[in-house]
């Protein structure tokens, strides 16, 4: 599985190079490898299917129209797209000015039954990675998890989180940073 | 480097100011250590995103995404030469919509007022059935299917509107308001409602109904000021509406004028605002629907392509719709735009053309709607086997303090 992840990293860079050359089949490959994950993330934040579809659609359009907005030095293409979609979803979420308390990292970690149409090898590897991620997140202290959740999925600013949880600004910042670090360090190297 | 890592996390989460973000971007581009750390932060944050439960994705999303590949980054449509030398005189005060609004009472004693109220109630019901949080959005069309027929009963049959007492309405603007609510987004909505009632629909059709329903309600509120006054007050607030909202809505859509359906392609769309208020966006939308209905019903396969450009005509946005047509159908379209207005003798196509002329004459403060066509602010020309329809709209001059509309907002 780790070999799969490593080769994916190299594969992604090649896919990006083909996109910069205007190869439409590369965009299709990229969608197949990450489209569901991007949609799921946006849907988790927005809880609205049409909004989430628009965010994903617009993210792919932005990459296609301006592929050099990404560069390999910014990390993995999939990571960059995940952050892009997260930020665009949060922009929408903020503009709706909703504060529905329905997002929970713990709830989101259930591994879904496998879709019959999905590629078996890739799906198995994705599920394994999800299990590892789930385990890593469950290992995080609850206080760190809560701060990460409010920051990542609800797009709350540090002062907003500090007020919501009755913490100092410094504590909020350090909990986010430590949470991110711990999450990264608790995973095998291939997933970092 | 905990401080730098913290800053990179904040940058990735969109928490830094514009100025700070630019500084960080510059550092990432210059310093290998910073870019390595940034890559690590991005990977870590994406892990959190990856932890969410996988959701079922509607099949047509991939189709729409891949249609991007066919979209040129530059204007693809060949424009008539006369259009490229146009320099419309801009009014001192930019038109921001709402000019064609009347009250329901202006419809007189006819039963048209009841029709409008019933239609709006139907739209309220439909909005919930096709929203992004509905069962239909998840692919379960059973509830929508049950209600589709009763809602579709509010959609008039083709060519029935003009013989339905409209000409007896004494108030010209009330006639236009009524027809705007009947002839723009409503015919396509009827097509999709019937498709879903006939159990031939999909989640993609529910999505299309969502956009049509939202537009229809917005057009109705902009047409009749007393129909839903509280929501209209929201529609009248300053709020920029970008070209991207139109691209997203029309991108890969199926559009129908009554039973004549076809596929819409989006060509070049500029990035930036088109209108400043929801009531203005409703009017702009209404104009696009009018041209889409006219062209779609005369095109070779029911389909057409839309482009939106803000550089061809000084200080204006140019909307163009093109499709392959027969020379006979092109002539019919051209005559439709050229015909003089007489509301007692017009058919639905002529009303569609007249609605756009009236709107453009408001936007440019022309002395008569017919000037919109004679001065080419609205046009119909042919290049080879293609008919090109266009209309010109004053560009938003500068950004202001108003927020930006988003799709989920019913006020968009």
Coordinates of C-alpha atoms in Angstrom, one line a residue:
Chain A
X1 CA 0.0 0.0 0.0
X2 CA 2.8 2.4 0.8
X3 CA 4.4 1.7 -2.5
X4 CA 1.0 2.6 -4.1
X5 CA 1.1 6.0 -2.2
X6 CA 4.6 6.7 -3.3
X7 CA 4.0 5.9 -6.9
X8 CA 0.8 8.1 -6.8
X9 CA 3.0 11.0 -5.8
X10 CA 5.1 10.6 -8.9
X11 CA 2.1 9.8 -11.0
X12 CA 0.4 13.0 -9.9
X13 CA 3.3 15.1 -11.1
X14 CA 3.2 13.5 -14.5
X15 CA -0.6 14.1 -14.6
X16 CA 0.0 17.7 -13.8
X17 CA 2.6 18.0 -16.5
X18 CA 0.2 16.6 -19.0
X19 CA -2.5 19.0 -17.9
X20 CA -0.1 21.9 -18.4
X21 CA 0.3 20.6 -22.0
X22 CA -3.4 20.7 -22.5
X23 CA -4.0 16.9 -22.3
X24 CA -7.7 16.5 -21.4
X25 CA -7.3 12.8 -20.6
X26 CA -5.0 13.8 -17.8
X27 CA -7.8 15.8 -16.2
X28 CA -10.0 12.8 -16.5
X29 CA -7.4 10.6 -14.7
X30 CA -7.0 13.2 -12.0
X31 CA -10.8 13.4 -11.5
X32 CA -10.9 9.6 -11.2
X33 CA -8.2 9.5 -8.6
X34 CA -9.4 12.4 -6.4
X35 CA -12.8 13.6 -7.5
X36 CA -14.8 11.6 -4.9
X37 CA -12.4 12.7 -2.1
X38 CA -12.7 16.4 -3.1
X39 CA -16.5 16.2 -3.3
X40 CA -16.7 14.4 0.0
X41 CA -14.6 17.1 1.7
X42 CA -16.7 19.9 0.3
X43 CA -19.9 18.1 1.0
X44 CA -18.8 17.6 4.6
X45 CA -18.2 21.3 5.0
X46 CA -21.2 22.6 3.1
X47 CA -23.9 19.9 3.6
X48 CA -25.3 20.9 0.3
X49 CA -24.8 18.7 -2.7
X50 CA -25.2 21.4 -5.4
X51 CA -22.8 23.7 -3.6
X52 CA -20.2 21.0 -3.2
X53 CA -20.5 20.0 -6.9
X54 CA -19.9 23.6 -7.9
X55 CA -16.9 23.9 -5.7
X56 CA -15.3 20.8 -7.2
X57 CA -16.3 21.8 -10.7
X58 CA -14.8 25.2 -10.2
X59 CA -11.6 23.8 -8.7
X60 CA -10.9 21.6 -11.7
X61 CA -11.8 24.5 -14.0
X62 CA -9.3 26.7 -12.2
X63 CA -6.5 24.1 -12.5
X64 CA -7.3 23.5 -16.2
X65 CA -7.4 27.2 -17.0
X66 CA -4.3 28.1 -15.0
X67 CA -2.3 24.9 -14.3
X68 CA 0.7 26.9 -13.1
X69 CA -1.2 28.1 -10.1
X70 CA 0.1 24.8 -8.7
X71 CA 3.7 23.9 -8.8
X72 CA 5.4 20.7 -7.5
X73 CA 7.3 22.7 -4.9
X74 CA 4.0 23.3 -3.2
X75 CA 3.7 19.6 -2.4
X76 CA 1.5 16.9 -3.8
X77 CA -1.0 18.0 -6.4
X78 CA -3.8 16.1 -4.5
X79 CA -2.8 17.9 -1.2
X80 CA -2.9 21.2 -3.0
X81 CA -6.3 20.5 -4.5
X82 CA -7.7 19.3 -1.1
X83 CA -6.6 22.6 0.5
X84 CA -8.0 24.6 -2.5
X85 CA -11.4 22.8 -2.2
X86 CA -11.4 23.1 1.5
X87 CA -10.7 26.9 1.3
X88 CA -13.3 27.5 -1.4
X89 CA -15.9 25.5 0.6
X90 CA -15.1 27.5 3.7
X91 CA -15.5 30.7 1.7
X92 CA -19.0 29.6 0.7
X93 CA -19.8 28.4 4.2
X94 CA -18.8 31.8 5.6
X95 CA -20.7 33.6 3.1
X96 CA -23.8 31.7 4.0
X97 CA -23.1 32.7 7.6
X98 CA -24.3 29.4 8.9
X99 CA -23.0 27.9 12.0
X100 CA -24.6 24.5 12.0
X101 CA -22.9 22.3 14.5
X102 CA -23.1 19.1 12.5
X103 CA -19.6 18.4 11.5
X104 CA -17.6 16.0 13.5
X105 CA -14.3 14.4 12.7
X106 CA -15.1 11.3 14.7
X107 CA -18.3 10.7 12.8
X108 CA -16.6 11.3 9.5
X109 CA -14.1 8.5 10.0
X110 CA -16.4 5.6 9.2
X111 CA -15.1 3.7 6.3
X112 CA -17.8 3.4 3.7
X113 CA -18.9 0.2 2.0
X114 CA -17.1 -0.3 -1.2
X115 CA -18.7 0.9 -4.4
X116 CA -19.0 -2.1 -6.8
X117 CA -17.9 0.1 -9.7
X118 CA -14.7 1.3 -8.0
X119 CA -11.4 -0.1 -9.0
X120 CA -10.7 -2.8 -6.4
X121 CA -7.0 -2.3 -5.8
X122 CA -7.2 1.5 -5.6
X123 CA -10.3 1.3 -3.4
X124 CA -8.7 -1.2 -1.0
X125 CA -5.7 1.0 -0.7
X126 CA -7.9 4.0 0.0
X127 CA -9.8 2.2 2.7
X128 CA -6.6 1.1 4.3
X129 CA -5.3 4.6 4.3
X130 CA -8.6 5.8 5.7
X131 CA -8.3 3.3 8.6
X132 CA -4.8 4.6 9.3
X133 CA -6.0 8.1 9.2
X134 CA -8.9 7.3 11.5
X135 CA -6.6 5.7 14.0
X136 CA -4.2 8.6 13.8
X137 CA -7.0 11.1 14.4
X138 CA -8.5 9.1 17.3
X139 CA -5.1 9.2 18.9
X140 CA -5.2 13.0 19.0
X141 CA -6.2 14.5 22.4
X142 CA -9.9 15.6 22.3
X143 CA -9.0 19.2 23.0
X144 CA -6.7 19.4 20.0
X145 CA -9.2 17.6 17.8
X146 CA -12.0 20.1 18.7
X147 CA -9.8 23.0 17.8
X148 CA -8.7 21.4 14.5
X149 CA -12.4 20.6 13.7
X150 CA -13.5 24.2 14.3
X151 CA -10.6 25.5 12.3
X152 CA -10.6 23.1 9.4
X153 CA -14.2 22.2 8.8
X154 CA -15.9 25.3 10.0
X155 CA -13.4 27.9 8.9
X156 CA -13.4 29.7 12.2
X157 CA -10.6 32.2 12.8
X158 CA -8.3 31.8 15.8
X159 CA -10.1 34.6 17.8
X160 CA -13.5 33.0 17.0
X161 CA -12.3 29.6 18.3
X162 CA -10.7 31.2 21.4
X163 CA -14.1 32.8 22.2
X164 CA -16.1 29.7 21.4
X165 CA -13.9 27.5 23.6
X166 CA -12.8 30.1 26.2
X167 CA -9.1 29.7 25.4
X168 CA -6.3 32.1 24.9
X169 CA -5.3 32.9 21.3
X170 CA -1.9 31.3 21.9
X171 CA -3.4 28.1 23.1
X172 CA -5.6 27.9 20.0
X173 CA -2.7 28.4 17.7
X174 CA -0.5 25.9 19.5
X175 CA -3.2 23.2 19.6
X176 CA -3.7 23.6 15.8
X177 CA 0.0 23.3 15.1
X178 CA 0.5 20.4 17.5
X179 CA -2.5 18.6 16.2
X180 CA -1.3 18.9 12.6
X181 CA 2.2 17.8 13.6
X182 CA 1.0 14.8 15.6
X183 CA -1.3 13.7 12.8
X184 CA 1.6 13.9 10.4
X185 CA 4.0 12.1 12.7
X186 CA 1.6 9.3 13.7
X187 CA 1.3 8.2 10.1
X188 CA 3.7 6.0 8.1
X189 CA 6.1 8.0 5.9
X190 CA 4.3 7.3 2.7
X191 CA 1.2 9.1 3.9
X192 CA 3.0 12.2 5.2
Chain B
X1 CA 10.6 26.3 13.0
X2 CA 7.4 26.3 14.9
X3 CA 6.6 29.9 14.2
X4 CA 7.1 29.6 10.5
X5 CA 5.1 26.3 10.5
X6 CA 2.3 28.1 12.4
X7 CA 2.3 30.9 9.8
X8 CA 2.2 28.4 6.9
X9 CA -0.7 26.6 8.6
X10 CA -2.6 29.9 8.9
X11 CA -1.7 30.8 5.3
X12 CA -3.0 27.4 4.1
X13 CA -6.2 27.8 6.1
X14 CA -6.8 31.3 4.6
X15 CA -6.3 33.1 7.8
X16 CA -3.7 35.6 6.8
X17 CA -4.2 39.1 5.5
X18 CA -3.7 39.7 1.7
X19 CA -0.4 41.5 2.5
X20 CA 0.9 38.7 4.7
X21 CA -0.2 36.0 2.2
X22 CA 1.8 37.7 -0.5
X23 CA 4.9 37.8 1.7
X24 CA 4.6 34.1 2.5
X25 CA 4.0 33.2 -1.2
X26 CA 7.1 35.1 -2.1
X27 CA 9.1 33.2 0.6
X28 CA 7.7 29.8 -0.6
X29 CA 8.8 30.6 -4.1
X30 CA 12.3 31.8 -3.1
X31 CA 13.3 29.5 -0.2
X32 CA 13.6 25.8 -0.6
X33 CA 13.4 25.1 3.1
X34 CA 10.2 27.1 3.4
X35 CA 8.6 25.4 0.3
X36 CA 9.5 22.0 1.8
X37 CA 7.9 22.9 5.1
X38 CA 4.9 24.3 3.2
X39 CA 4.5 21.1 1.2
X40 CA 4.5 19.2 4.6
X41 CA 1.8 21.5 6.0
X42 CA -0.3 21.0 2.8
X43 CA 0.0 17.3 3.0
X44 CA -0.9 17.3 6.7
X45 CA -3.9 19.5 6.2
X46 CA -5.1 17.3 3.3
X47 CA -4.9 14.3 5.6
X48 CA -7.6 16.0 7.8
X49 CA -9.7 16.5 4.7
X50 CA -9.1 12.9 3.6
X51 CA -10.5 11.7 6.9
X52 CA -14.1 12.5 6.0
X53 CA -16.6 9.9 5.1
X54 CA -16.7 9.3 1.4
X55 CA -19.9 10.6 -0.2
X56 CA -21.7 9.3 -3.2
X57 CA -21.0 11.5 -6.2
X58 CA -23.6 12.1 -8.9
X59 CA -22.4 10.7 -12.2
X60 CA -22.9 13.8 -14.2
X61 CA -20.3 15.8 -12.2
X62 CA -17.5 14.1 -14.0
X63 CA -19.1 14.8 -17.4
X64 CA -19.4 18.5 -16.5
X65 CA -15.8 18.6 -15.2
X66 CA -14.5 17.1 -18.4
X67 CA -16.4 19.5 -20.5
X68 CA -13.9 22.1 -19.3
X69 CA -11.3 20.6 -21.6
X70 CA -13.3 21.6 -24.6
X71 CA -13.5 25.2 -23.4
X72 CA -11.0 27.6 -25.0
X73 CA -9.3 30.2 -22.8
X74 CA -9.9 32.8 -25.4
X75 CA -13.0 33.8 -27.3
X76 CA -13.9 31.1 -29.8
X77 CA -16.9 32.8 -31.4
X78 CA -16.4 34.8 -34.6
X79 CA -18.2 38.1 -34.0
X80 CA -19.8 40.3 -36.7
X81 CA -17.4 43.2 -37.5
X82 CA -20.0 45.9 -36.8
X83 CA -20.2 44.6 -33.2
X84 CA -16.5 45.2 -32.6
X85 CA -16.6 48.9 -33.4
X86 CA -19.5 49.6 -31.1
X87 CA -19.2 52.1 -28.3
X88 CA -22.5 52.5 -26.6
X89 CA -23.1 55.7 -24.7
X90 CA -23.3 54.8 -21.0
X91 CA -25.8 56.5 -18.7
X92 CA -24.3 58.5 -15.8
X93 CA -26.1 56.3 -13.3
X94 CA -25.6 52.7 -14.0
X95 CA -28.8 50.7 -14.2
X96 CA -29.0 48.1 -11.5
X97 CA -32.3 46.4 -12.3
X98 CA -35.8 46.6 -10.9
X99 CA -37.0 49.0 -13.7
X100 CA -39.7 46.7 -15.1
X101 CA -41.4 46.0 -11.8
X102 CA -45.2 46.4 -11.4
X103 CA -47.7 45.4 -8.7
X104 CA -50.0 42.4 -9.1
X105 CA -52.9 44.8 -9.1
X106 CA -51.7 46.3 -12.4
X107 CA -52.8 43.0 -14.0
X108 CA -56.4 44.4 -13.7
X109 CA -59.4 42.2 -13.1
X110 CA -58.1 39.2 -15.0
X111 CA -57.3 35.9 -13.3
X112 CA -53.6 36.4 -14.2
X113 CA -53.0 37.6 -10.6
X114 CA -54.2 34.3 -9.2
X115 CA -52.0 32.5 -11.8
X116 CA -48.9 34.3 -10.6
X117 CA -49.7 33.6 -6.9
X118 CA -50.3 29.9 -7.6
X119 CA -47.1 29.7 -9.6
X120 CA -45.0 31.3 -6.9
X121 CA -46.5 28.9 -4.3
X122 CA -45.6 26.0 -6.6
X123 CA -42.0 27.3 -6.8
X124 CA -41.8 27.5 -3.0
X125 CA -42.8 23.9 -2.8
X126 CA -40.4 22.9 -5.6
X127 CA -37.5 24.8 -4.1
X128 CA -37.4 22.5 -1.1
X129 CA -37.9 19.4 -3.2
X130 CA -34.8 20.1 -5.4
X131 CA -32.4 21.9 -3.0
X132 CA -28.9 20.6 -2.4
X133 CA -30.0 19.1 0.8
X134 CA -33.1 17.3 -0.6
X135 CA -33.7 13.6 -1.2
X136 CA -33.7 14.3 -4.9
X137 CA -30.2 15.7 -4.7
X138 CA -29.2 12.3 -3.2
X139 CA -30.8 10.5 -6.2
X140 CA -34.2 9.7 -4.5
X141 CA -36.7 11.3 -6.8
X142 CA -39.8 9.7 -5.3
X143 CA -41.1 12.8 -3.4
X144 CA -40.3 15.1 -6.3
X145 CA -42.0 12.7 -8.7
X146 CA -45.2 12.8 -6.6
X147 CA -45.4 16.6 -6.7
X148 CA -44.0 17.2 -10.2
X149 CA -47.2 16.9 -12.0
X150 CA -49.2 19.3 -9.8
X151 CA -46.4 21.9 -10.0
X152 CA -46.2 21.4 -13.8
X153 CA -49.9 22.3 -14.1
X154 CA -48.8 25.9 -13.5
X155 CA -46.7 25.8 -16.7
X156 CA -48.7 27.0 -19.7
X157 CA -48.8 25.1 -22.9
X158 CA -46.8 26.3 -25.9
X159 CA -48.6 29.1 -27.7
X160 CA -51.4 29.3 -25.1
X161 CA -50.1 32.4 -23.4
X162 CA -51.0 35.0 -26.0
X163 CA -54.5 33.8 -26.3
X164 CA -55.0 33.8 -22.5
X165 CA -56.3 37.2 -21.8
X166 CA -52.9 38.9 -21.7
X167 CA -53.8 41.5 -24.4
X168 CA -56.7 42.6 -22.3
X169 CA -54.4 43.8 -19.6
X170 CA -54.4 47.6 -19.8
X171 CA -50.9 48.2 -18.5
X172 CA -48.1 47.6 -20.9
X173 CA -45.4 47.0 -18.2
X174 CA -47.8 44.6 -16.5
X175 CA -48.1 42.6 -19.7
X176 CA -44.3 42.4 -19.9
X177 CA -43.9 41.5 -16.2
X178 CA -46.5 38.7 -16.7
X179 CA -44.9 37.4 -19.8
X180 CA -41.4 37.5 -18.2
X181 CA -42.7 35.1 -15.6
X182 CA -44.2 32.8 -18.2
X183 CA -41.7 32.7 -21.1
X184 CA -38.2 32.8 -19.6
X185 CA -37.2 30.0 -17.3
X186 CA -40.7 28.4 -16.9
X187 CA -40.9 26.5 -20.2
X188 CA -37.7 24.6 -19.4
X189 CA -38.9 23.9 -15.9
X190 CA -42.0 22.4 -17.4
X191 CA -39.9 20.1 -19.5
X192 CA -37.9 18.8 -16.5
X193 CA -41.0 18.4 -14.3
X194 CA -42.7 16.3 -17.0
X195 CA -39.5 14.3 -17.4
X196 CA -39.4 13.5 -13.7
X197 CA -43.1 12.9 -13.5
X198 CA -42.7 10.4 -16.3
X199 CA -40.0 8.7 -14.2
X200 CA -37.3 9.5 -16.8
X201 CA -35.4 11.9 -14.5
X202 CA -32.1 11.8 -12.7
X203 CA -30.4 13.7 -9.9
X204 CA -28.9 15.9 -12.7
X205 CA -32.4 16.9 -13.7
X206 CA -33.2 17.8 -10.1
X207 CA -30.1 20.0 -10.1
X208 CA -31.2 21.7 -13.3
X209 CA -34.6 22.2 -11.7
X210 CA -33.0 23.8 -8.7
X211 CA -31.3 26.4 -10.8
X212 CA -34.5 27.0 -12.9
X213 CA -36.7 27.3 -9.8
X214 CA -34.3 29.7 -8.1
X215 CA -34.2 31.9 -11.3
X216 CA -37.9 31.7 -11.8
X217 CA -38.6 32.9 -8.2
X218 CA -36.1 35.7 -8.6
X219 CA -37.6 36.8 -12.0
X220 CA -41.1 36.7 -10.5
X221 CA -40.1 38.9 -7.5
X222 CA -38.3 41.3 -9.8
X223 CA -41.4 41.5 -12.0
X224 CA -44.1 41.9 -9.3
X225 CA -42.9 44.1 -6.4
X226 CA -45.7 43.0 -4.0
X227 CA -45.4 39.3 -4.6
X228 CA -42.8 38.6 -1.9
X229 CA -41.8 42.0 -0.5
X230 CA -39.5 40.8 2.3
X231 CA -37.4 38.7 -0.1
X232 CA -37.5 41.4 -2.7
X233 CA -36.0 43.8 -0.2
X234 CA -33.0 41.4 0.1
X235 CA -32.9 41.1 -3.7
X236 CA -32.5 44.9 -3.9
X237 CA -29.4 45.0 -1.7
X238 CA -26.0 45.7 -3.3
X239 CA -24.4 42.3 -4.0
X240 CA -22.0 41.5 -6.8
X241 CA -22.9 38.6 -9.1
X242 CA -20.0 37.2 -11.1
X243 CA -19.9 35.7 -14.6
X244 CA -18.9 32.5 -12.9
X245 CA -22.4 32.0 -11.5
X246 CA -23.8 32.0 -15.0
X247 CA -21.1 29.7 -16.3
X248 CA -21.7 27.2 -13.5
X249 CA -25.4 27.2 -14.1
X250 CA -25.3 26.9 -17.9
X251 CA -22.2 24.6 -18.0
X252 CA -23.2 21.3 -19.6
X253 CA -26.9 22.0 -19.0
X254 CA -29.7 20.6 -20.9
X255 CA -32.1 23.4 -21.9
X256 CA -35.5 23.2 -23.3
X257 CA -38.0 25.6 -24.8
X258 CA -41.2 23.6 -24.2
X259 CA -40.5 20.2 -25.8
X260 CA -37.5 21.3 -27.9
X261 CA -34.5 20.3 -25.8
X262 CA -30.8 20.5 -26.5
X263 CA -27.4 20.7 -24.8
X264 CA -25.7 24.0 -23.8
X265 CA -22.0 24.6 -24.1
X266 CA -20.1 27.3 -22.3
X267 CA -17.4 29.0 -24.3
X268 CA -15.3 31.8 -23.0
X269 CA -16.5 33.4 -19.8
X270 CA -14.5 36.3 -18.3
X271 CA -13.8 36.4 -14.6
X272 CA -15.5 39.3 -12.8
X273 CA -18.9 40.8 -11.9
X274 CA -21.8 41.2 -14.3
X275 CA -24.4 42.8 -12.1
X276 CA -24.7 44.6 -8.8
X277 CA -28.0 43.5 -7.3
X278 CA -30.2 40.4 -7.4
X279 CA -32.9 42.3 -9.2
X280 CA -30.4 43.2 -11.9
X281 CA -29.2 39.7 -12.1
X282 CA -32.8 38.5 -12.5
X283 CA -33.2 40.8 -15.4
X284 CA -29.9 39.8 -16.9
X285 CA -30.9 36.1 -16.5
X286 CA -34.2 36.8 -18.0
X287 CA -32.5 38.2 -21.1
X288 CA -30.3 35.2 -21.4
X289 CA -33.3 32.8 -21.1
X290 CA -35.2 34.8 -23.8
X291 CA -32.3 34.4 -26.2
X292 CA -31.7 30.8 -25.2
X293 CA -35.4 30.0 -25.9
X294 CA -35.4 31.7 -29.2
X295 CA -32.1 30.2 -30.5
X296 CA -32.6 26.7 -28.9
X297 CA -35.9 26.3 -30.6
X298 CA -34.5 27.2 -34.0
X299 CA -31.1 25.5 -33.8
X300 CA -30.2 22.4 -35.7
X301 CA -30.1 20.1 -32.6
X302 CA -31.8 22.3 -29.9
X303 CA -28.4 23.2 -28.5
X304 CA -26.3 26.4 -28.4
X305 CA -23.1 27.9 -27.0
X306 CA -22.9 30.8 -24.6
X307 CA -20.0 33.2 -24.1
X308 CA -19.5 36.2 -21.9
X309 CA -16.9 38.8 -22.7
X310 CA -15.9 42.1 -21.1
X311 CA -13.2 43.3 -23.4
X312 CA -14.8 43.5 -26.9
X313 CA -17.0 46.5 -26.3
X314 CA -15.8 49.4 -24.1
X315 CA -17.3 49.4 -20.6
X316 CA -19.8 46.7 -21.5
X317 CA -20.4 43.0 -21.1
X318 CA -21.2 41.2 -24.3
X319 CA -23.3 38.1 -24.1
X320 CA -23.3 35.9 -27.2
X321 CA -25.3 32.8 -28.0
X322 CA -24.5 30.8 -31.2
X323 CA -25.9 27.7 -32.9
X324 CA -26.0 26.0 -36.2
X325 CA -29.3 26.9 -37.9
X326 CA -30.8 26.6 -41.3
X327 CA -31.0 29.8 -43.4
X328 CA -34.8 29.7 -43.1
X329 CA -34.7 29.5 -39.4
X330 CA -32.1 32.3 -39.3
X331 CA -34.4 34.5 -41.4
X332 CA -37.3 33.8 -39.0
X333 CA -35.2 34.8 -36.1
X334 CA -34.0 38.0 -37.7
X335 CA -37.6 38.9 -38.6
X336 CA -38.6 38.2 -35.0
X337 CA -36.2 40.8 -33.7
X338 CA -36.9 43.3 -36.5
X339 CA -40.7 43.2 -36.2
X340 CA -42.4 46.3 -34.8
X341 CA -44.1 45.7 -31.4
X342 CA -47.9 45.5 -31.3
X343 CA -49.0 43.4 -28.3
X344 CA -52.3 42.4 -29.8
X345 CA -50.7 40.8 -32.8
X346 CA -47.6 39.1 -31.5
X347 CA -46.7 35.5 -30.9
X348 CA -44.5 34.1 -28.1
X349 CA -41.2 34.5 -30.0
X350 CA -41.9 38.1 -30.7
X351 CA -42.7 38.6 -27.0
X352 CA -39.4 37.0 -26.1
X353 CA -37.5 39.4 -28.4
X354 CA -39.5 42.4 -27.1
X355 CA -38.7 41.5 -23.4
X356 CA -35.0 41.7 -24.2
X357 CA -35.4 45.0 -26.2
X358 CA -37.3 46.6 -23.3
X359 CA -34.7 45.5 -20.7
X360 CA -31.8 46.8 -22.8
X361 CA -33.6 50.1 -23.4
X362 CA -33.8 50.5 -19.6
X363 CA -30.2 49.6 -19.1
X364 CA -29.0 52.2 -21.7
X365 CA -31.9 54.7 -21.1
X366 CA -33.0 54.5 -24.8
X367 CA -36.0 56.4 -25.9
X368 CA -37.8 53.2 -27.2
X369 CA -37.2 49.4 -27.0
X370 CA -36.9 49.2 -30.8
X371 CA -33.7 51.3 -30.5
X372 CA -32.0 48.4 -28.8
X373 CA -32.1 46.4 -32.0
X374 CA -31.6 49.3 -34.5
X375 CA -28.5 50.4 -32.6
X376 CA -27.2 46.8 -32.4
X377 CA -27.1 46.6 -28.6
X378 CA -29.2 43.5 -29.3
X379 CA -28.6 41.6 -32.5
X380 CA -29.0 38.6 -34.7
X381 CA -26.4 37.9 -37.4
X382 CA -25.2 35.0 -39.4
X383 CA -21.6 33.7 -40.1
X384 CA -21.5 30.7 -42.3
X385 CA -24.1 28.3 -41.0
X386 CA -24.2 29.8 -37.5
X387 CA -26.7 32.3 -36.1
X388 CA -25.2 34.6 -33.4
X389 CA -27.5 36.4 -31.0
X390 CA -26.1 38.9 -28.6
X391 CA -26.9 41.6 -26.2
X392 CA -24.8 44.3 -24.6
X393 CA -25.0 45.3 -20.9
X394 CA -23.3 48.1 -19.1
X395 CA -20.3 46.7 -17.1
X396 CA -20.0 47.1 -13.4
X397 CA -17.7 50.0 -13.1
X398 CA -15.9 49.3 -9.8
X399 CA -16.2 47.1 -6.8
X400 CA -18.1 48.3 -3.9
X401 CA -18.9 47.3 -0.3
X402 CA -21.6 44.9 -1.2
X403 CA -21.0 41.2 -0.6
X404 CA -20.9 38.5 -3.3
X405 CA -23.7 36.2 -4.0
X406 CA -23.3 32.4 -3.8
X407 CA -25.3 29.6 -5.3
X408 CA -26.9 28.3 -2.1
X409 CA -28.5 31.7 -1.4
X410 CA -32.0 31.8 -2.8
X411 CA -31.4 35.5 -3.4
X412 CA -28.6 34.9 -5.8

